[in-house]
Amino acid sequence: MEKILNYIGGELIPPASAQFMDNFDPSTGAVYSQIPDSDERDVKRAVDAAKEAFPKWSQTPAEDRFKILMRLVDLIERDLDALALAESIDNGKTVALATKLDIPRAASNFRFYATAAMHTANESHDTALNGGTALNYTLRQPLGVVGCISPWNLPLYLFTWKIAPAIAAGCTIVAKPSEITPMTAYLLSELCIEAGLPPGVFNIVHGTGPKVGSAIVAHKDVKAISFTGGTKTGEEIARTAAPLFKKLSLELGGKNPNIIFADCNYDEMLAETGRAAFANQGEICLCGSRIFVERPMYEQFKRDFVEQVSALKVGDPLEADTDVGAIVSKQHFDKIISYIGLAKEEGGTILTGGKQVHLEGRCADGWFIEPTVIEGLKHDCRTNQEEIFGPVATIQPFDTEEEVLGYANSVRYGLSSTIWTENLSRAHRMAAKIESGIVWVNCWLLRDLRTPFGGVKDSGVGREGGFEALRFFTEEKNVCVKL
Ligand code: NAD
């Protein structure tokens, strides 16, 4: 059985403990590889390697960093099919989605920050004095060793979203992918060796959050933590990192509203609303799982949406015509099923779905759930307030803008939102008042990597994307020269 290895100081090595954990294929429920059960000894070794690499890497000309990152882009594109297959087996997502979304985006992340490294500039300020002048200029110096910790839902996509700007900024990295989906990070480490990334610039320590993640966060020589994952884990990380005065970027959970006005472009809205709720089995932090529909359109929407959702094919993620793949783990499967039970207890009516799917053949023991649409729940019940992170969406009618804004903003989260309307003034009015870091009008998950990405309220602190991410991995220093 394949053994995943840590990537430390440019080498692929087993963990200090020599212990490995089982890694599951969610579509079969079977163990298919082994992942290092690393601990603080491996983290220390990785931090030491990153510290050693930092002086040289931080002084490497931007053009050389650009060339290495672009080599990685070429290698990811060369291995697109193999990486997509690996992502699908590890996570349960369809191979079609991994081929179209996850892996191309990982290549784009490196391409984007390779070029950004060539375009950074620092400010200078001329300061007029009585009888002279001074020149202030700002240096943006790479922070040093940084920690990057990522979740299981978009494994390589989100991992590289942190790694690429950190490398481009001249930092060196100790990173941990989710222990639930470690495979593509491991494959990436092989590609980094092939691309000629200098040893120690990027290190990967595989293992659990409590053992490896918390050791990265607590290590005194790790200057910043870029974390994507659950809000509860984000709280724990902040508790450890804040007294150590580390820079923190926290991309956390969401419970995103999708607000549909009766004047919208109906066909576009219907197609995108299905994708927004059920893409990647609903396991995207940006998924629109609370759907609010203006009353005049509610019955028509309900009929068409339920018909569309019940036609989605739940099946083997490796088959080309599968729409909904497997749920990432048994534990997460149980959580989603329990929330469907809760929705019923809270008075919800299941309009379609609501049950486990039992497939035949290869996937007989896999973890599959029918895409589920629920109505009849109030906006403030637990089903509508807590993040389920699975193929479960609720629908609810509304009458006025004020009413639906109240529903949308009633949750502790504020990551993204979607508004469907052809009324321009209303779109802008709603966008300004809605409490979320990202607002999509008449679209969903339309991404431009230059834009600030992140949430408000309990969805996080800080922004990724664009130059924001490069700035996060640097420290500003102002130099004032009296002339
Ligand atoms: P998680 O918080 O359980 O784990 C995320 C990562 O943190 C994993 O690598 C895990 O091993 C590690 N970790 C766990 N405990 C830790 C600790 N004490 N110290 C340091 N690291 C620790 O999240 P998950 O279940 O992997 O992912 C799902 C969550 O991620 C959802 O809440 C989802 O909304 C969120 N998410 C947010 C975004 C975003 O951009 N805002 C994107 C994707 C996912």
PDB file of N, CA and C in Angstrom, residues 287-323:
ATOM      1  N   CYS A 287     -20.739  27.641  -0.692  1.00  0.00           N
ATOM      2  CA  CYS A 287     -22.015  27.100  -1.176  1.00  0.00           C
ATOM      3  C   CYS A 287     -23.192  27.908  -0.625  1.00  0.00           C
ATOM      4  N   GLY A 288     -24.170  28.125  -1.468  1.00  0.00           N
ATOM      5  CA  GLY A 288     -25.383  28.850  -1.056  1.00  0.00           C
ATOM      6  C   GLY A 288     -26.398  27.843  -0.542  1.00  0.00           C
ATOM      7  N   SER A 289     -26.386  27.611   0.762  1.00  0.00           N
ATOM      8  CA  SER A 289     -27.225  26.540   1.323  1.00  0.00           C
ATOM      9  C   SER A 289     -28.535  27.079   1.898  1.00  0.00           C
ATOM     10  N   ARG A 290     -28.645  28.403   2.035  1.00  0.00           N
ATOM     11  CA  ARG A 290     -29.914  28.996   2.498  1.00  0.00           C
ATOM     12  C   ARG A 290     -30.490  29.776   1.323  1.00  0.00           C
ATOM     13  N   ILE A 291     -31.536  29.247   0.741  1.00  0.00           N
ATOM     14  CA  ILE A 291     -32.089  29.844  -0.474  1.00  0.00           C
ATOM     15  C   ILE A 291     -33.385  30.576  -0.124  1.00  0.00           C
ATOM     16  N   PHE A 292     -33.402  31.888  -0.358  1.00  0.00           N
ATOM     17  CA  PHE A 292     -34.584  32.711  -0.070  1.00  0.00           C
ATOM     18  C   PHE A 292     -35.189  33.162  -1.401  1.00  0.00           C
ATOM     19  N   VAL A 293     -36.476  32.926  -1.571  1.00  0.00           N
ATOM     20  CA  VAL A 293     -37.115  33.201  -2.866  1.00  0.00           C
ATOM     21  C   VAL A 293     -38.292  34.159  -2.660  1.00  0.00           C
ATOM     22  N   GLU A 294     -38.348  35.216  -3.480  1.00  0.00           N
ATOM     23  CA  GLU A 294     -39.451  36.178  -3.364  1.00  0.00           C
ATOM     24  C   GLU A 294     -40.765  35.457  -3.633  1.00  0.00           C
ATOM     25  N   ARG A 295     -41.736  35.770  -2.819  1.00  0.00           N
ATOM     26  CA  ARG A 295     -42.962  34.948  -2.782  1.00  0.00           C
ATOM     27  C   ARG A 295     -43.647  34.718  -4.137  1.00  0.00           C
ATOM     28  N   PRO A 296     -43.767  35.739  -4.999  1.00  0.00           N
ATOM     29  CA  PRO A 296     -44.488  35.479  -6.262  1.00  0.00           C
ATOM     30  C   PRO A 296     -43.859  34.355  -7.098  1.00  0.00           C
ATOM     31  N   MET A 297     -42.572  34.109  -6.882  1.00  0.00           N
ATOM     32  CA  MET A 297     -41.897  33.082  -7.692  1.00  0.00           C
ATOM     33  C   MET A 297     -41.707  31.774  -6.920  1.00  0.00           C
ATOM     34  N   TYR A 298     -42.090  31.759  -5.659  1.00  0.00           N
ATOM     35  CA  TYR A 298     -41.709  30.649  -4.779  1.00  0.00           C
ATOM     36  C   TYR A 298     -42.198  29.285  -5.271  1.00  0.00           C
ATOM     37  N   GLU A 299     -43.480  29.175  -5.605  1.00  0.00           N
ATOM     38  CA  GLU A 299     -44.034  27.861  -5.965  1.00  0.00           C
ATOM     39  C   GLU A 299     -43.409  27.333  -7.256  1.00  0.00           C
ATOM     40  N   GLN A 300     -43.247  28.241  -8.218  1.00  0.00           N
ATOM     41  CA  GLN A 300     -42.623  27.824  -9.488  1.00  0.00           C
ATOM     42  C   GLN A 300     -41.182  27.371  -9.243  1.00  0.00           C
ATOM     43  N   PHE A 301     -40.456  28.149  -8.445  1.00  0.00           N
ATOM     44  CA  PHE A 301     -39.069  27.801  -8.145  1.00  0.00           C
ATOM     45  C   PHE A 301     -39.004  26.445  -7.447  1.00  0.00           C
ATOM     46  N   LYS A 302     -39.858  26.286  -6.449  1.00  0.00           N
ATOM     47  CA  LYS A 302     -39.851  25.035  -5.673  1.00  0.00           C
ATOM     48  C   LYS A 302     -40.039  23.829  -6.608  1.00  0.00           C
ATOM     49  N   ARG A 303     -41.023  23.926  -7.490  1.00  0.00           N
ATOM     50  CA  ARG A 303     -41.313  22.802  -8.407  1.00  0.00           C
ATOM     51  C   ARG A 303     -40.096  22.523  -9.302  1.00  0.00           C
ATOM     52  N   ASP A 304     -39.569  23.571  -9.934  1.00  0.00           N
ATOM     53  CA  ASP A 304     -38.477  23.373 -10.899  1.00  0.00           C
ATOM     54  C   ASP A 304     -37.173  22.963 -10.202  1.00  0.00           C
ATOM     55  N   PHE A 305     -36.923  23.551  -9.050  1.00  0.00           N
ATOM     56  CA  PHE A 305     -35.675  23.250  -8.331  1.00  0.00           C
ATOM     57  C   PHE A 305     -35.674  21.798  -7.861  1.00  0.00           C
ATOM     58  N   VAL A 306     -36.781  21.379  -7.303  1.00  0.00           N
ATOM     59  CA  VAL A 306     -36.872  19.999  -6.811  1.00  0.00           C
ATOM     60  C   VAL A 306     -36.722  19.020  -7.987  1.00  0.00           C
ATOM     61  N   GLU A 307     -37.332  19.367  -9.111  1.00  0.00           N
ATOM     62  CA  GLU A 307     -37.192  18.487 -10.287  1.00  0.00           C
ATOM     63  C   GLU A 307     -35.726  18.418 -10.734  1.00  0.00           C
ATOM     64  N   GLN A 308     -35.079  19.570 -10.746  1.00  0.00           N
ATOM     65  CA  GLN A 308     -33.673  19.623 -11.176  1.00  0.00           C
ATOM     66  C   GLN A 308     -32.769  18.837 -10.206  1.00  0.00           C
ATOM     67  N   VAL A 309     -32.990  19.038  -8.924  1.00  0.00           N
ATOM     68  CA  VAL A 309     -32.116  18.406  -7.929  1.00  0.00           C
ATOM     69  C   VAL A 309     -32.341  16.892  -7.903  1.00  0.00           C
ATOM     70  N   SER A 310     -33.590  16.464  -8.029  1.00  0.00           N
ATOM     71  CA  SER A 310     -33.825  15.014  -7.969  1.00  0.00           C
ATOM     72  C   SER A 310     -33.277  14.302  -9.208  1.00  0.00           C
ATOM     73  N   ALA A 311     -32.974  15.075 -10.272  1.00  0.00           N
ATOM     74  CA  ALA A 311     -32.396  14.447 -11.473  1.00  0.00           C
ATOM     75  C   ALA A 311     -30.868  14.329 -11.378  1.00  0.00           C
ATOM     76  N   LEU A 312     -30.253  14.926 -10.361  1.00  0.00           N
ATOM     77  CA  LEU A 312     -28.790  14.828 -10.229  1.00  0.00           C
ATOM     78  C   LEU A 312     -28.405  13.375  -9.970  1.00  0.00           C
ATOM     79  N   LYS A 313     -27.341  12.950 -10.639  1.00  0.00           N
ATOM     80  CA  LYS A 313     -26.933  11.557 -10.473  1.00  0.00           C
ATOM     81  C   LYS A 313     -25.870  11.442  -9.374  1.00  0.00           C
ATOM     82  N   VAL A 314     -26.240  10.716  -8.324  1.00  0.00           N
ATOM     83  CA  VAL A 314     -25.273  10.406  -7.272  1.00  0.00           C
ATOM     84  C   VAL A 314     -24.596   9.107  -7.692  1.00  0.00           C
ATOM     85  N   GLY A 315     -23.276   9.097  -7.745  1.00  0.00           N
ATOM     86  CA  GLY A 315     -22.664   7.864  -8.228  1.00  0.00           C
ATOM     87  C   GLY A 315     -21.171   7.815  -8.042  1.00  0.00           C
ATOM     88  N   ASP A 316     -20.576   6.834  -8.713  1.00  0.00           N
ATOM     89  CA  ASP A 316     -19.131   6.626  -8.662  1.00  0.00           C
ATOM     90  C   ASP A 316     -18.434   7.904  -9.147  1.00  0.00           C
ATOM     91  N   PRO A 317     -17.588   8.510  -8.309  1.00  0.00           N
ATOM     92  CA  PRO A 317     -16.925   9.765  -8.713  1.00  0.00           C
ATOM     93  C   PRO A 317     -16.060   9.610  -9.962  1.00  0.00           C
ATOM     94  N   LEU A 318     -15.677   8.385 -10.275  1.00  0.00           N
ATOM     95  CA  LEU A 318     -14.804   8.185 -11.435  1.00  0.00           C
ATOM     96  C   LEU A 318     -15.585   8.102 -12.740  1.00  0.00           C
ATOM     97  N   GLU A 319     -16.931   8.011 -12.649  1.00  0.00           N
ATOM     98  CA  GLU A 319     -17.724   7.945 -13.887  1.00  0.00           C
ATOM     99  C   GLU A 319     -18.033   9.354 -14.387  1.00  0.00           C
ATOM    100  N   ALA A 320     -17.930   9.506 -15.709  1.00  0.00           N
ATOM    101  CA  ALA A 320     -17.993  10.851 -16.296  1.00  0.00           C
ATOM    102  C   ALA A 320     -19.345  11.528 -16.089  1.00  0.00           C
ATOM    103  N   ASP A 321     -20.428  10.753 -15.991  1.00  0.00           N
ATOM    104  CA  ASP A 321     -21.746  11.391 -15.896  1.00  0.00           C
ATOM    105  C   ASP A 321     -22.242  11.542 -14.453  1.00  0.00           C
ATOM    106  N   THR A 322     -21.374  11.307 -13.479  1.00  0.00           N
ATOM    107  CA  THR A 322     -21.787  11.496 -12.075  1.00  0.00           C
ATOM    108  C   THR A 322     -21.798  12.980 -11.728  1.00  0.00           C
ATOM    109  N   ASP A 323     -22.881  13.427 -11.089  1.00  0.00           N
ATOM    110  CA  ASP A 323     -22.973  14.827 -10.650  1.00  0.00           C
ATOM    111  C   ASP A 323     -22.522  14.995  -9.206  1.00  0.00           C
TER     112      ASP A 323
END
